[in-house]
Amino acid sequence: MDNLYCQGHEKRLQDCRFDGWGVNDCAASEAAGVVCESKNGTKFESLVSKKPAVVRPKLELHKEKDIEVRIIGGRYPNEGRVEIKVGKGEWGLVCGDGWSLLEANVICQQLEKGYGQAAVQSAFFGGKHENILISGIKCTGREPNISECTYEAFGNGVNCPGHEDNIAGVICANELPDLVPDEVEIERSAYLEDRQLLFLQCAMEENCLASEAYKLDKNDYGYLYEQRRLLRFTARIGNVGTTDFRPFLPKHAWQWHMCHLHYHSMEVFAHFDVINSRGEKVAEGISVGCSDTYLHTVDCQWVDITDLQPGLYNFKVSINPEFKVAELNYDNNAAVCTMYYNAVSVRLLNCTLQRP
């Protein structure tokens, strides 16, 4: 199987979209794998909570000063493996499983070394797996101290999934980009277009249409003349940070898409979502690669709302939604608008900047 596209709710892998059995251009080194975690894992609890997340050993911290943090083993003062010490205990490592730029950002700012530029998940900066003291740390990135984040397990012998060198580290920087979508341009440029599948073949290859479009019988006469309703808009992205924005993948790893004749420099650069009153996504789109401005005329610069019922929704455009690229601030990466759709026209209004 090659070029799988799953939404996450499918019960079997073959329920996802893919190129067809045996159709692939893969090398042996491109085999897919997974690391699974139990659904019944311990709920995160605060490091400073009265109720510890684990029973052995007990952890009852009530003051931030009980937790010390340092980074050591780096080539420069702004990088290294993350070590923590609780009270009068020994210094220990942090498990790298799930470690992200959000956690790295808290560490760097807490140590007054700037912002998280990279979240390292390896033993590059040294450390031994048996010295891991805490696992499953999760932060929003806004916390002033790692003690305000949540964790999954603490103590000697903590289970750390993955390979032996799965150790958390950071690289800090004082200058980073800061992407901001132009919410006024999104509101101003939105409109509806009805377009036949005949003109959407490249878009279908990039999974730019709703799942119902892929269920249509391609052997049926007139299949290509089926129409899809597209909510189109322009996404203009500004960088108000202190340095250039660079895609997640280095240039030699960019993928050439023959149909659209362009490179993909990021797996997902933006999410486009229509959300109902219960907070559920009822339509969605993706934007690959990255650019300063995606005009409304660009292929895939839309959300397929063919099967959407008329009504009042929220429309959300999220830039760098997976926090793959380090930024100064993630709280301005999404434009959220009220969306009024009456089956004939669409209007976006009251757009504001939020976190993805």
Short mmCIF file of C-alpha atoms in Angstrom, two decimals, residues 15-217:
data_model
loop_
_atom_site.label_atom_id
_atom_site.label_comp_id
_atom_site.label_asym_id
_atom_site.label_seq_id
_atom_site.Cartn_x
_atom_site.Cartn_y
_atom_site.Cartn_z
CA ASP A 15 -10.80 1.62 4.79
CA CYS A 16 -8.39 4.52 4.21
CA ARG A 17 -7.73 5.93 0.77
CA PHE A 18 -4.62 4.65 -1.03
CA ASP A 19 -3.30 4.11 -4.55
CA GLY A 20 -4.43 0.49 -4.83
CA TRP A 21 -3.06 -2.90 -3.83
CA GLY A 22 0.48 -3.35 -5.08
CA VAL A 23 0.67 0.12 -6.66
CA ASN A 24 3.69 1.91 -5.20
CA ASP A 25 7.01 3.58 -5.90
CA CYS A 26 8.53 2.82 -2.49
CA ALA A 27 12.08 1.85 -1.60
CA ALA A 28 12.75 -0.72 1.13
CA SER A 29 13.79 2.08 3.50
CA GLU A 30 10.31 3.66 3.31
CA ALA A 31 8.48 0.93 5.22
CA ALA A 32 5.91 2.35 7.65
CA GLY A 33 5.86 1.52 11.37
CA VAL A 34 4.04 2.58 14.52
CA VAL A 35 4.54 2.89 18.27
CA CYS A 36 1.28 2.23 20.14
CA GLU A 37 0.21 3.33 23.61
CA SER A 38 -2.52 1.87 25.81
CA LYS A 39 -5.86 3.67 25.77
CA ASN A 40 -6.08 3.02 29.51
CA GLY A 41 -2.95 5.00 30.35
CA THR A 42 -2.81 7.09 33.52
CA LYS A 43 -4.42 10.49 33.18
CA PHE A 44 -2.04 13.41 33.39
CA GLU A 45 -1.86 15.11 36.76
CA SER A 46 -0.10 18.34 37.68
CA LEU A 47 3.46 18.07 38.99
CA VAL A 48 2.40 20.36 41.80
CA SER A 49 -0.92 18.68 42.56
CA LYS A 50 -1.80 17.16 45.89
CA LYS A 51 -2.80 13.90 44.21
CA PRO A 52 0.16 12.26 42.47
CA ALA A 53 -0.22 10.61 39.08
CA VAL A 54 1.50 7.49 40.40
CA VAL A 55 1.40 5.67 43.72
CA ARG A 56 5.01 4.49 43.73
CA PRO A 57 6.81 6.59 44.79
CA LYS A 58 4.50 9.25 46.23
CA LEU A 59 5.00 12.73 44.85
CA GLU A 60 3.50 15.58 46.86
CA LEU A 61 4.82 18.91 45.62
CA HIS A 62 3.24 22.21 46.46
CA LYS A 63 5.89 24.77 45.51
CA GLU A 64 7.61 25.42 42.21
CA LYS A 65 11.00 25.66 43.94
CA ASP A 66 10.81 21.94 44.68
CA ILE A 67 11.63 21.28 41.02
CA GLU A 68 14.96 22.31 39.49
CA VAL A 69 15.76 22.13 35.77
CA ARG A 70 19.01 22.22 33.83
CA ILE A 71 20.31 21.40 30.36
CA ILE A 72 23.76 19.83 30.03
CA GLY A 73 25.85 17.89 27.54
CA GLY A 74 25.48 20.37 24.69
CA ARG A 75 28.15 21.91 22.52
CA TYR A 76 26.88 25.36 23.46
CA PRO A 77 25.16 26.79 26.56
CA ASN A 78 21.81 26.99 24.75
CA GLU A 79 21.48 23.23 24.10
CA GLY A 80 21.65 19.91 25.89
CA ARG A 81 19.68 17.09 27.46
CA VAL A 82 17.01 18.11 29.95
CA GLU A 83 17.51 17.06 33.56
CA ILE A 84 15.22 17.69 36.53
CA LYS A 85 15.63 17.34 40.27
CA VAL A 86 12.77 17.15 42.73
CA GLY A 87 13.47 18.39 46.23
CA LYS A 88 16.68 16.84 47.56
CA GLY A 89 16.60 13.93 45.12
CA GLU A 90 19.07 13.06 42.38
CA TRP A 91 19.12 14.62 38.94
CA GLY A 92 17.19 12.55 36.40
CA LEU A 93 16.33 12.56 32.71
CA VAL A 94 13.07 13.21 30.91
CA CYS A 95 11.62 10.57 28.58
CA GLY A 96 11.61 11.77 24.97
CA ASP A 97 8.35 10.05 24.06
CA GLY A 98 5.88 12.76 23.03
CA TRP A 99 8.47 15.49 23.66
CA SER A 100 7.68 18.49 21.44
CA LEU A 101 8.49 22.13 20.78
CA LEU A 102 5.85 23.15 23.32
CA GLU A 103 7.73 21.46 26.17
CA ALA A 104 11.08 22.66 24.81
CA ASN A 105 9.75 26.23 24.78
CA VAL A 106 8.90 26.07 28.49
CA ILE A 107 12.38 24.75 29.38
CA CYS A 108 14.19 27.43 27.34
CA GLN A 109 12.14 30.29 28.76
CA GLN A 110 12.37 28.98 32.31
CA LEU A 111 16.17 28.92 32.01
CA GLU A 112 16.15 32.37 30.33
CA LYS A 113 17.76 30.99 27.19
CA GLY A 114 15.20 32.28 24.72
CA TYR A 115 12.68 30.04 22.97
CA GLY A 116 12.52 26.38 21.98
CA GLN A 117 14.08 26.01 18.53
CA ALA A 118 14.28 22.20 18.51
CA ALA A 119 12.88 19.39 20.63
CA VAL A 120 15.49 16.62 20.61
CA GLN A 121 14.44 13.00 21.17
CA SER A 122 17.74 11.13 21.27
CA ALA A 123 20.89 10.55 23.31
CA PHE A 124 22.85 13.00 21.15
CA PHE A 125 23.52 15.10 24.25
CA GLY A 126 24.32 12.07 26.40
CA GLY A 127 22.46 10.37 29.23
CA LYS A 128 21.43 6.80 29.99
CA HIS A 129 17.95 5.40 29.59
CA GLU A 130 17.94 3.88 33.08
CA ASN A 131 18.30 7.37 34.59
CA ILE A 132 14.93 8.57 33.29
CA LEU A 133 12.94 10.09 36.13
CA ILE A 134 9.77 11.31 34.49
CA SER A 135 7.70 10.51 31.39
CA GLY A 136 4.70 11.88 29.56
CA ILE A 137 5.29 15.57 30.28
CA LYS A 138 2.78 17.73 28.41
CA CYS A 139 2.83 21.54 28.25
CA THR A 140 0.85 24.16 26.37
CA GLY A 141 4.05 26.15 25.83
CA ARG A 142 2.74 29.09 27.86
CA GLU A 143 3.80 27.82 31.31
CA PRO A 144 6.52 29.87 33.04
CA ASN A 145 7.81 26.77 34.83
CA ILE A 146 7.92 23.06 33.95
CA SER A 147 6.29 22.33 37.31
CA GLU A 148 3.03 23.73 35.92
CA CYS A 149 2.94 21.15 33.13
CA THR A 150 1.33 17.75 33.52
CA TYR A 151 2.99 14.35 33.58
CA GLU A 152 2.14 10.69 33.24
CA ALA A 153 4.61 8.85 35.49
CA PHE A 154 7.36 9.82 37.92
CA GLY A 155 10.05 7.97 39.83
CA ASN A 156 12.81 5.43 39.38
CA GLY A 157 12.17 2.80 36.74
CA VAL A 158 9.63 4.89 34.84
CA ASN A 159 8.50 3.22 31.62
CA CYS A 160 9.76 5.13 28.59
CA PRO A 161 8.41 3.73 25.29
CA GLY A 162 10.64 3.53 22.25
CA HIS A 163 14.33 2.93 21.74
CA GLU A 164 17.06 3.09 24.37
CA ASP A 165 18.20 6.62 23.50
CA ASN A 166 14.71 8.17 23.71
CA ILE A 167 15.88 11.07 25.88
CA ALA A 168 14.47 14.62 25.88
CA GLY A 169 16.75 17.48 24.93
CA VAL A 170 16.42 21.04 23.69
CA ILE A 171 18.09 23.61 21.49
CA CYS A 172 17.18 27.17 22.44
CA ALA A 173 17.36 30.34 20.33
CA ASN A 174 16.68 34.03 20.84
CA GLU A 175 15.41 34.63 17.29
CA LEU A 176 12.61 32.68 15.61
CA PRO A 177 9.92 33.27 12.98
CA ASP A 178 6.32 34.01 13.95
CA LEU A 179 3.63 33.18 11.38
CA VAL A 180 0.33 35.05 11.43
CA PRO A 181 -2.57 34.48 9.00
CA ASP A 182 -4.32 37.59 7.66
CA GLU A 183 -7.80 37.10 9.12
CA VAL A 184 -9.18 40.17 7.30
CA GLU A 185 -8.14 38.77 3.90
CA ILE A 186 -9.74 35.39 4.70
CA GLU A 187 -13.00 37.12 5.59
CA ARG A 188 -12.92 39.40 2.55
CA SER A 189 -12.03 36.82 -0.10
CA ALA A 190 -14.35 33.87 0.70
CA TYR A 191 -16.82 32.68 -1.93
CA LEU A 192 -18.45 29.50 -3.30
CA GLU A 193 -17.59 27.69 -6.52
CA ASP A 194 -19.26 24.62 -8.03
CA ARG A 195 -16.71 22.62 -10.01
CA GLN A 196 -16.88 19.32 -11.87
CA LEU A 197 -14.55 16.44 -10.97
CA LEU A 198 -13.20 16.66 -14.51
CA PHE A 199 -11.25 19.73 -13.38
CA LEU A 200 -10.29 18.37 -9.95
CA GLN A 201 -8.17 15.33 -10.82
CA CYS A 202 -4.90 16.78 -9.48
CA ALA A 203 -6.71 17.92 -6.35
CA MET A 204 -8.05 14.40 -5.83
CA GLU A 205 -4.51 13.04 -5.97
CA GLU A 206 -3.59 15.36 -3.11
CA ASN A 207 -6.67 14.40 -1.04
CA CYS A 208 -8.11 17.90 -1.31
CA LEU A 209 -11.74 16.80 -1.55
CA ALA A 210 -14.18 15.48 1.05
CA SER A 211 -14.24 11.72 1.63
CA GLU A 212 -17.62 11.35 -0.14
CA ALA A 213 -15.98 12.34 -3.42
CA TYR A 214 -13.76 9.26 -3.27
CA LYS A 215 -16.73 6.94 -2.81
CA LEU A 216 -18.16 7.75 -6.20
CA ASP A 217 -18.03 4.94 -8.75
#
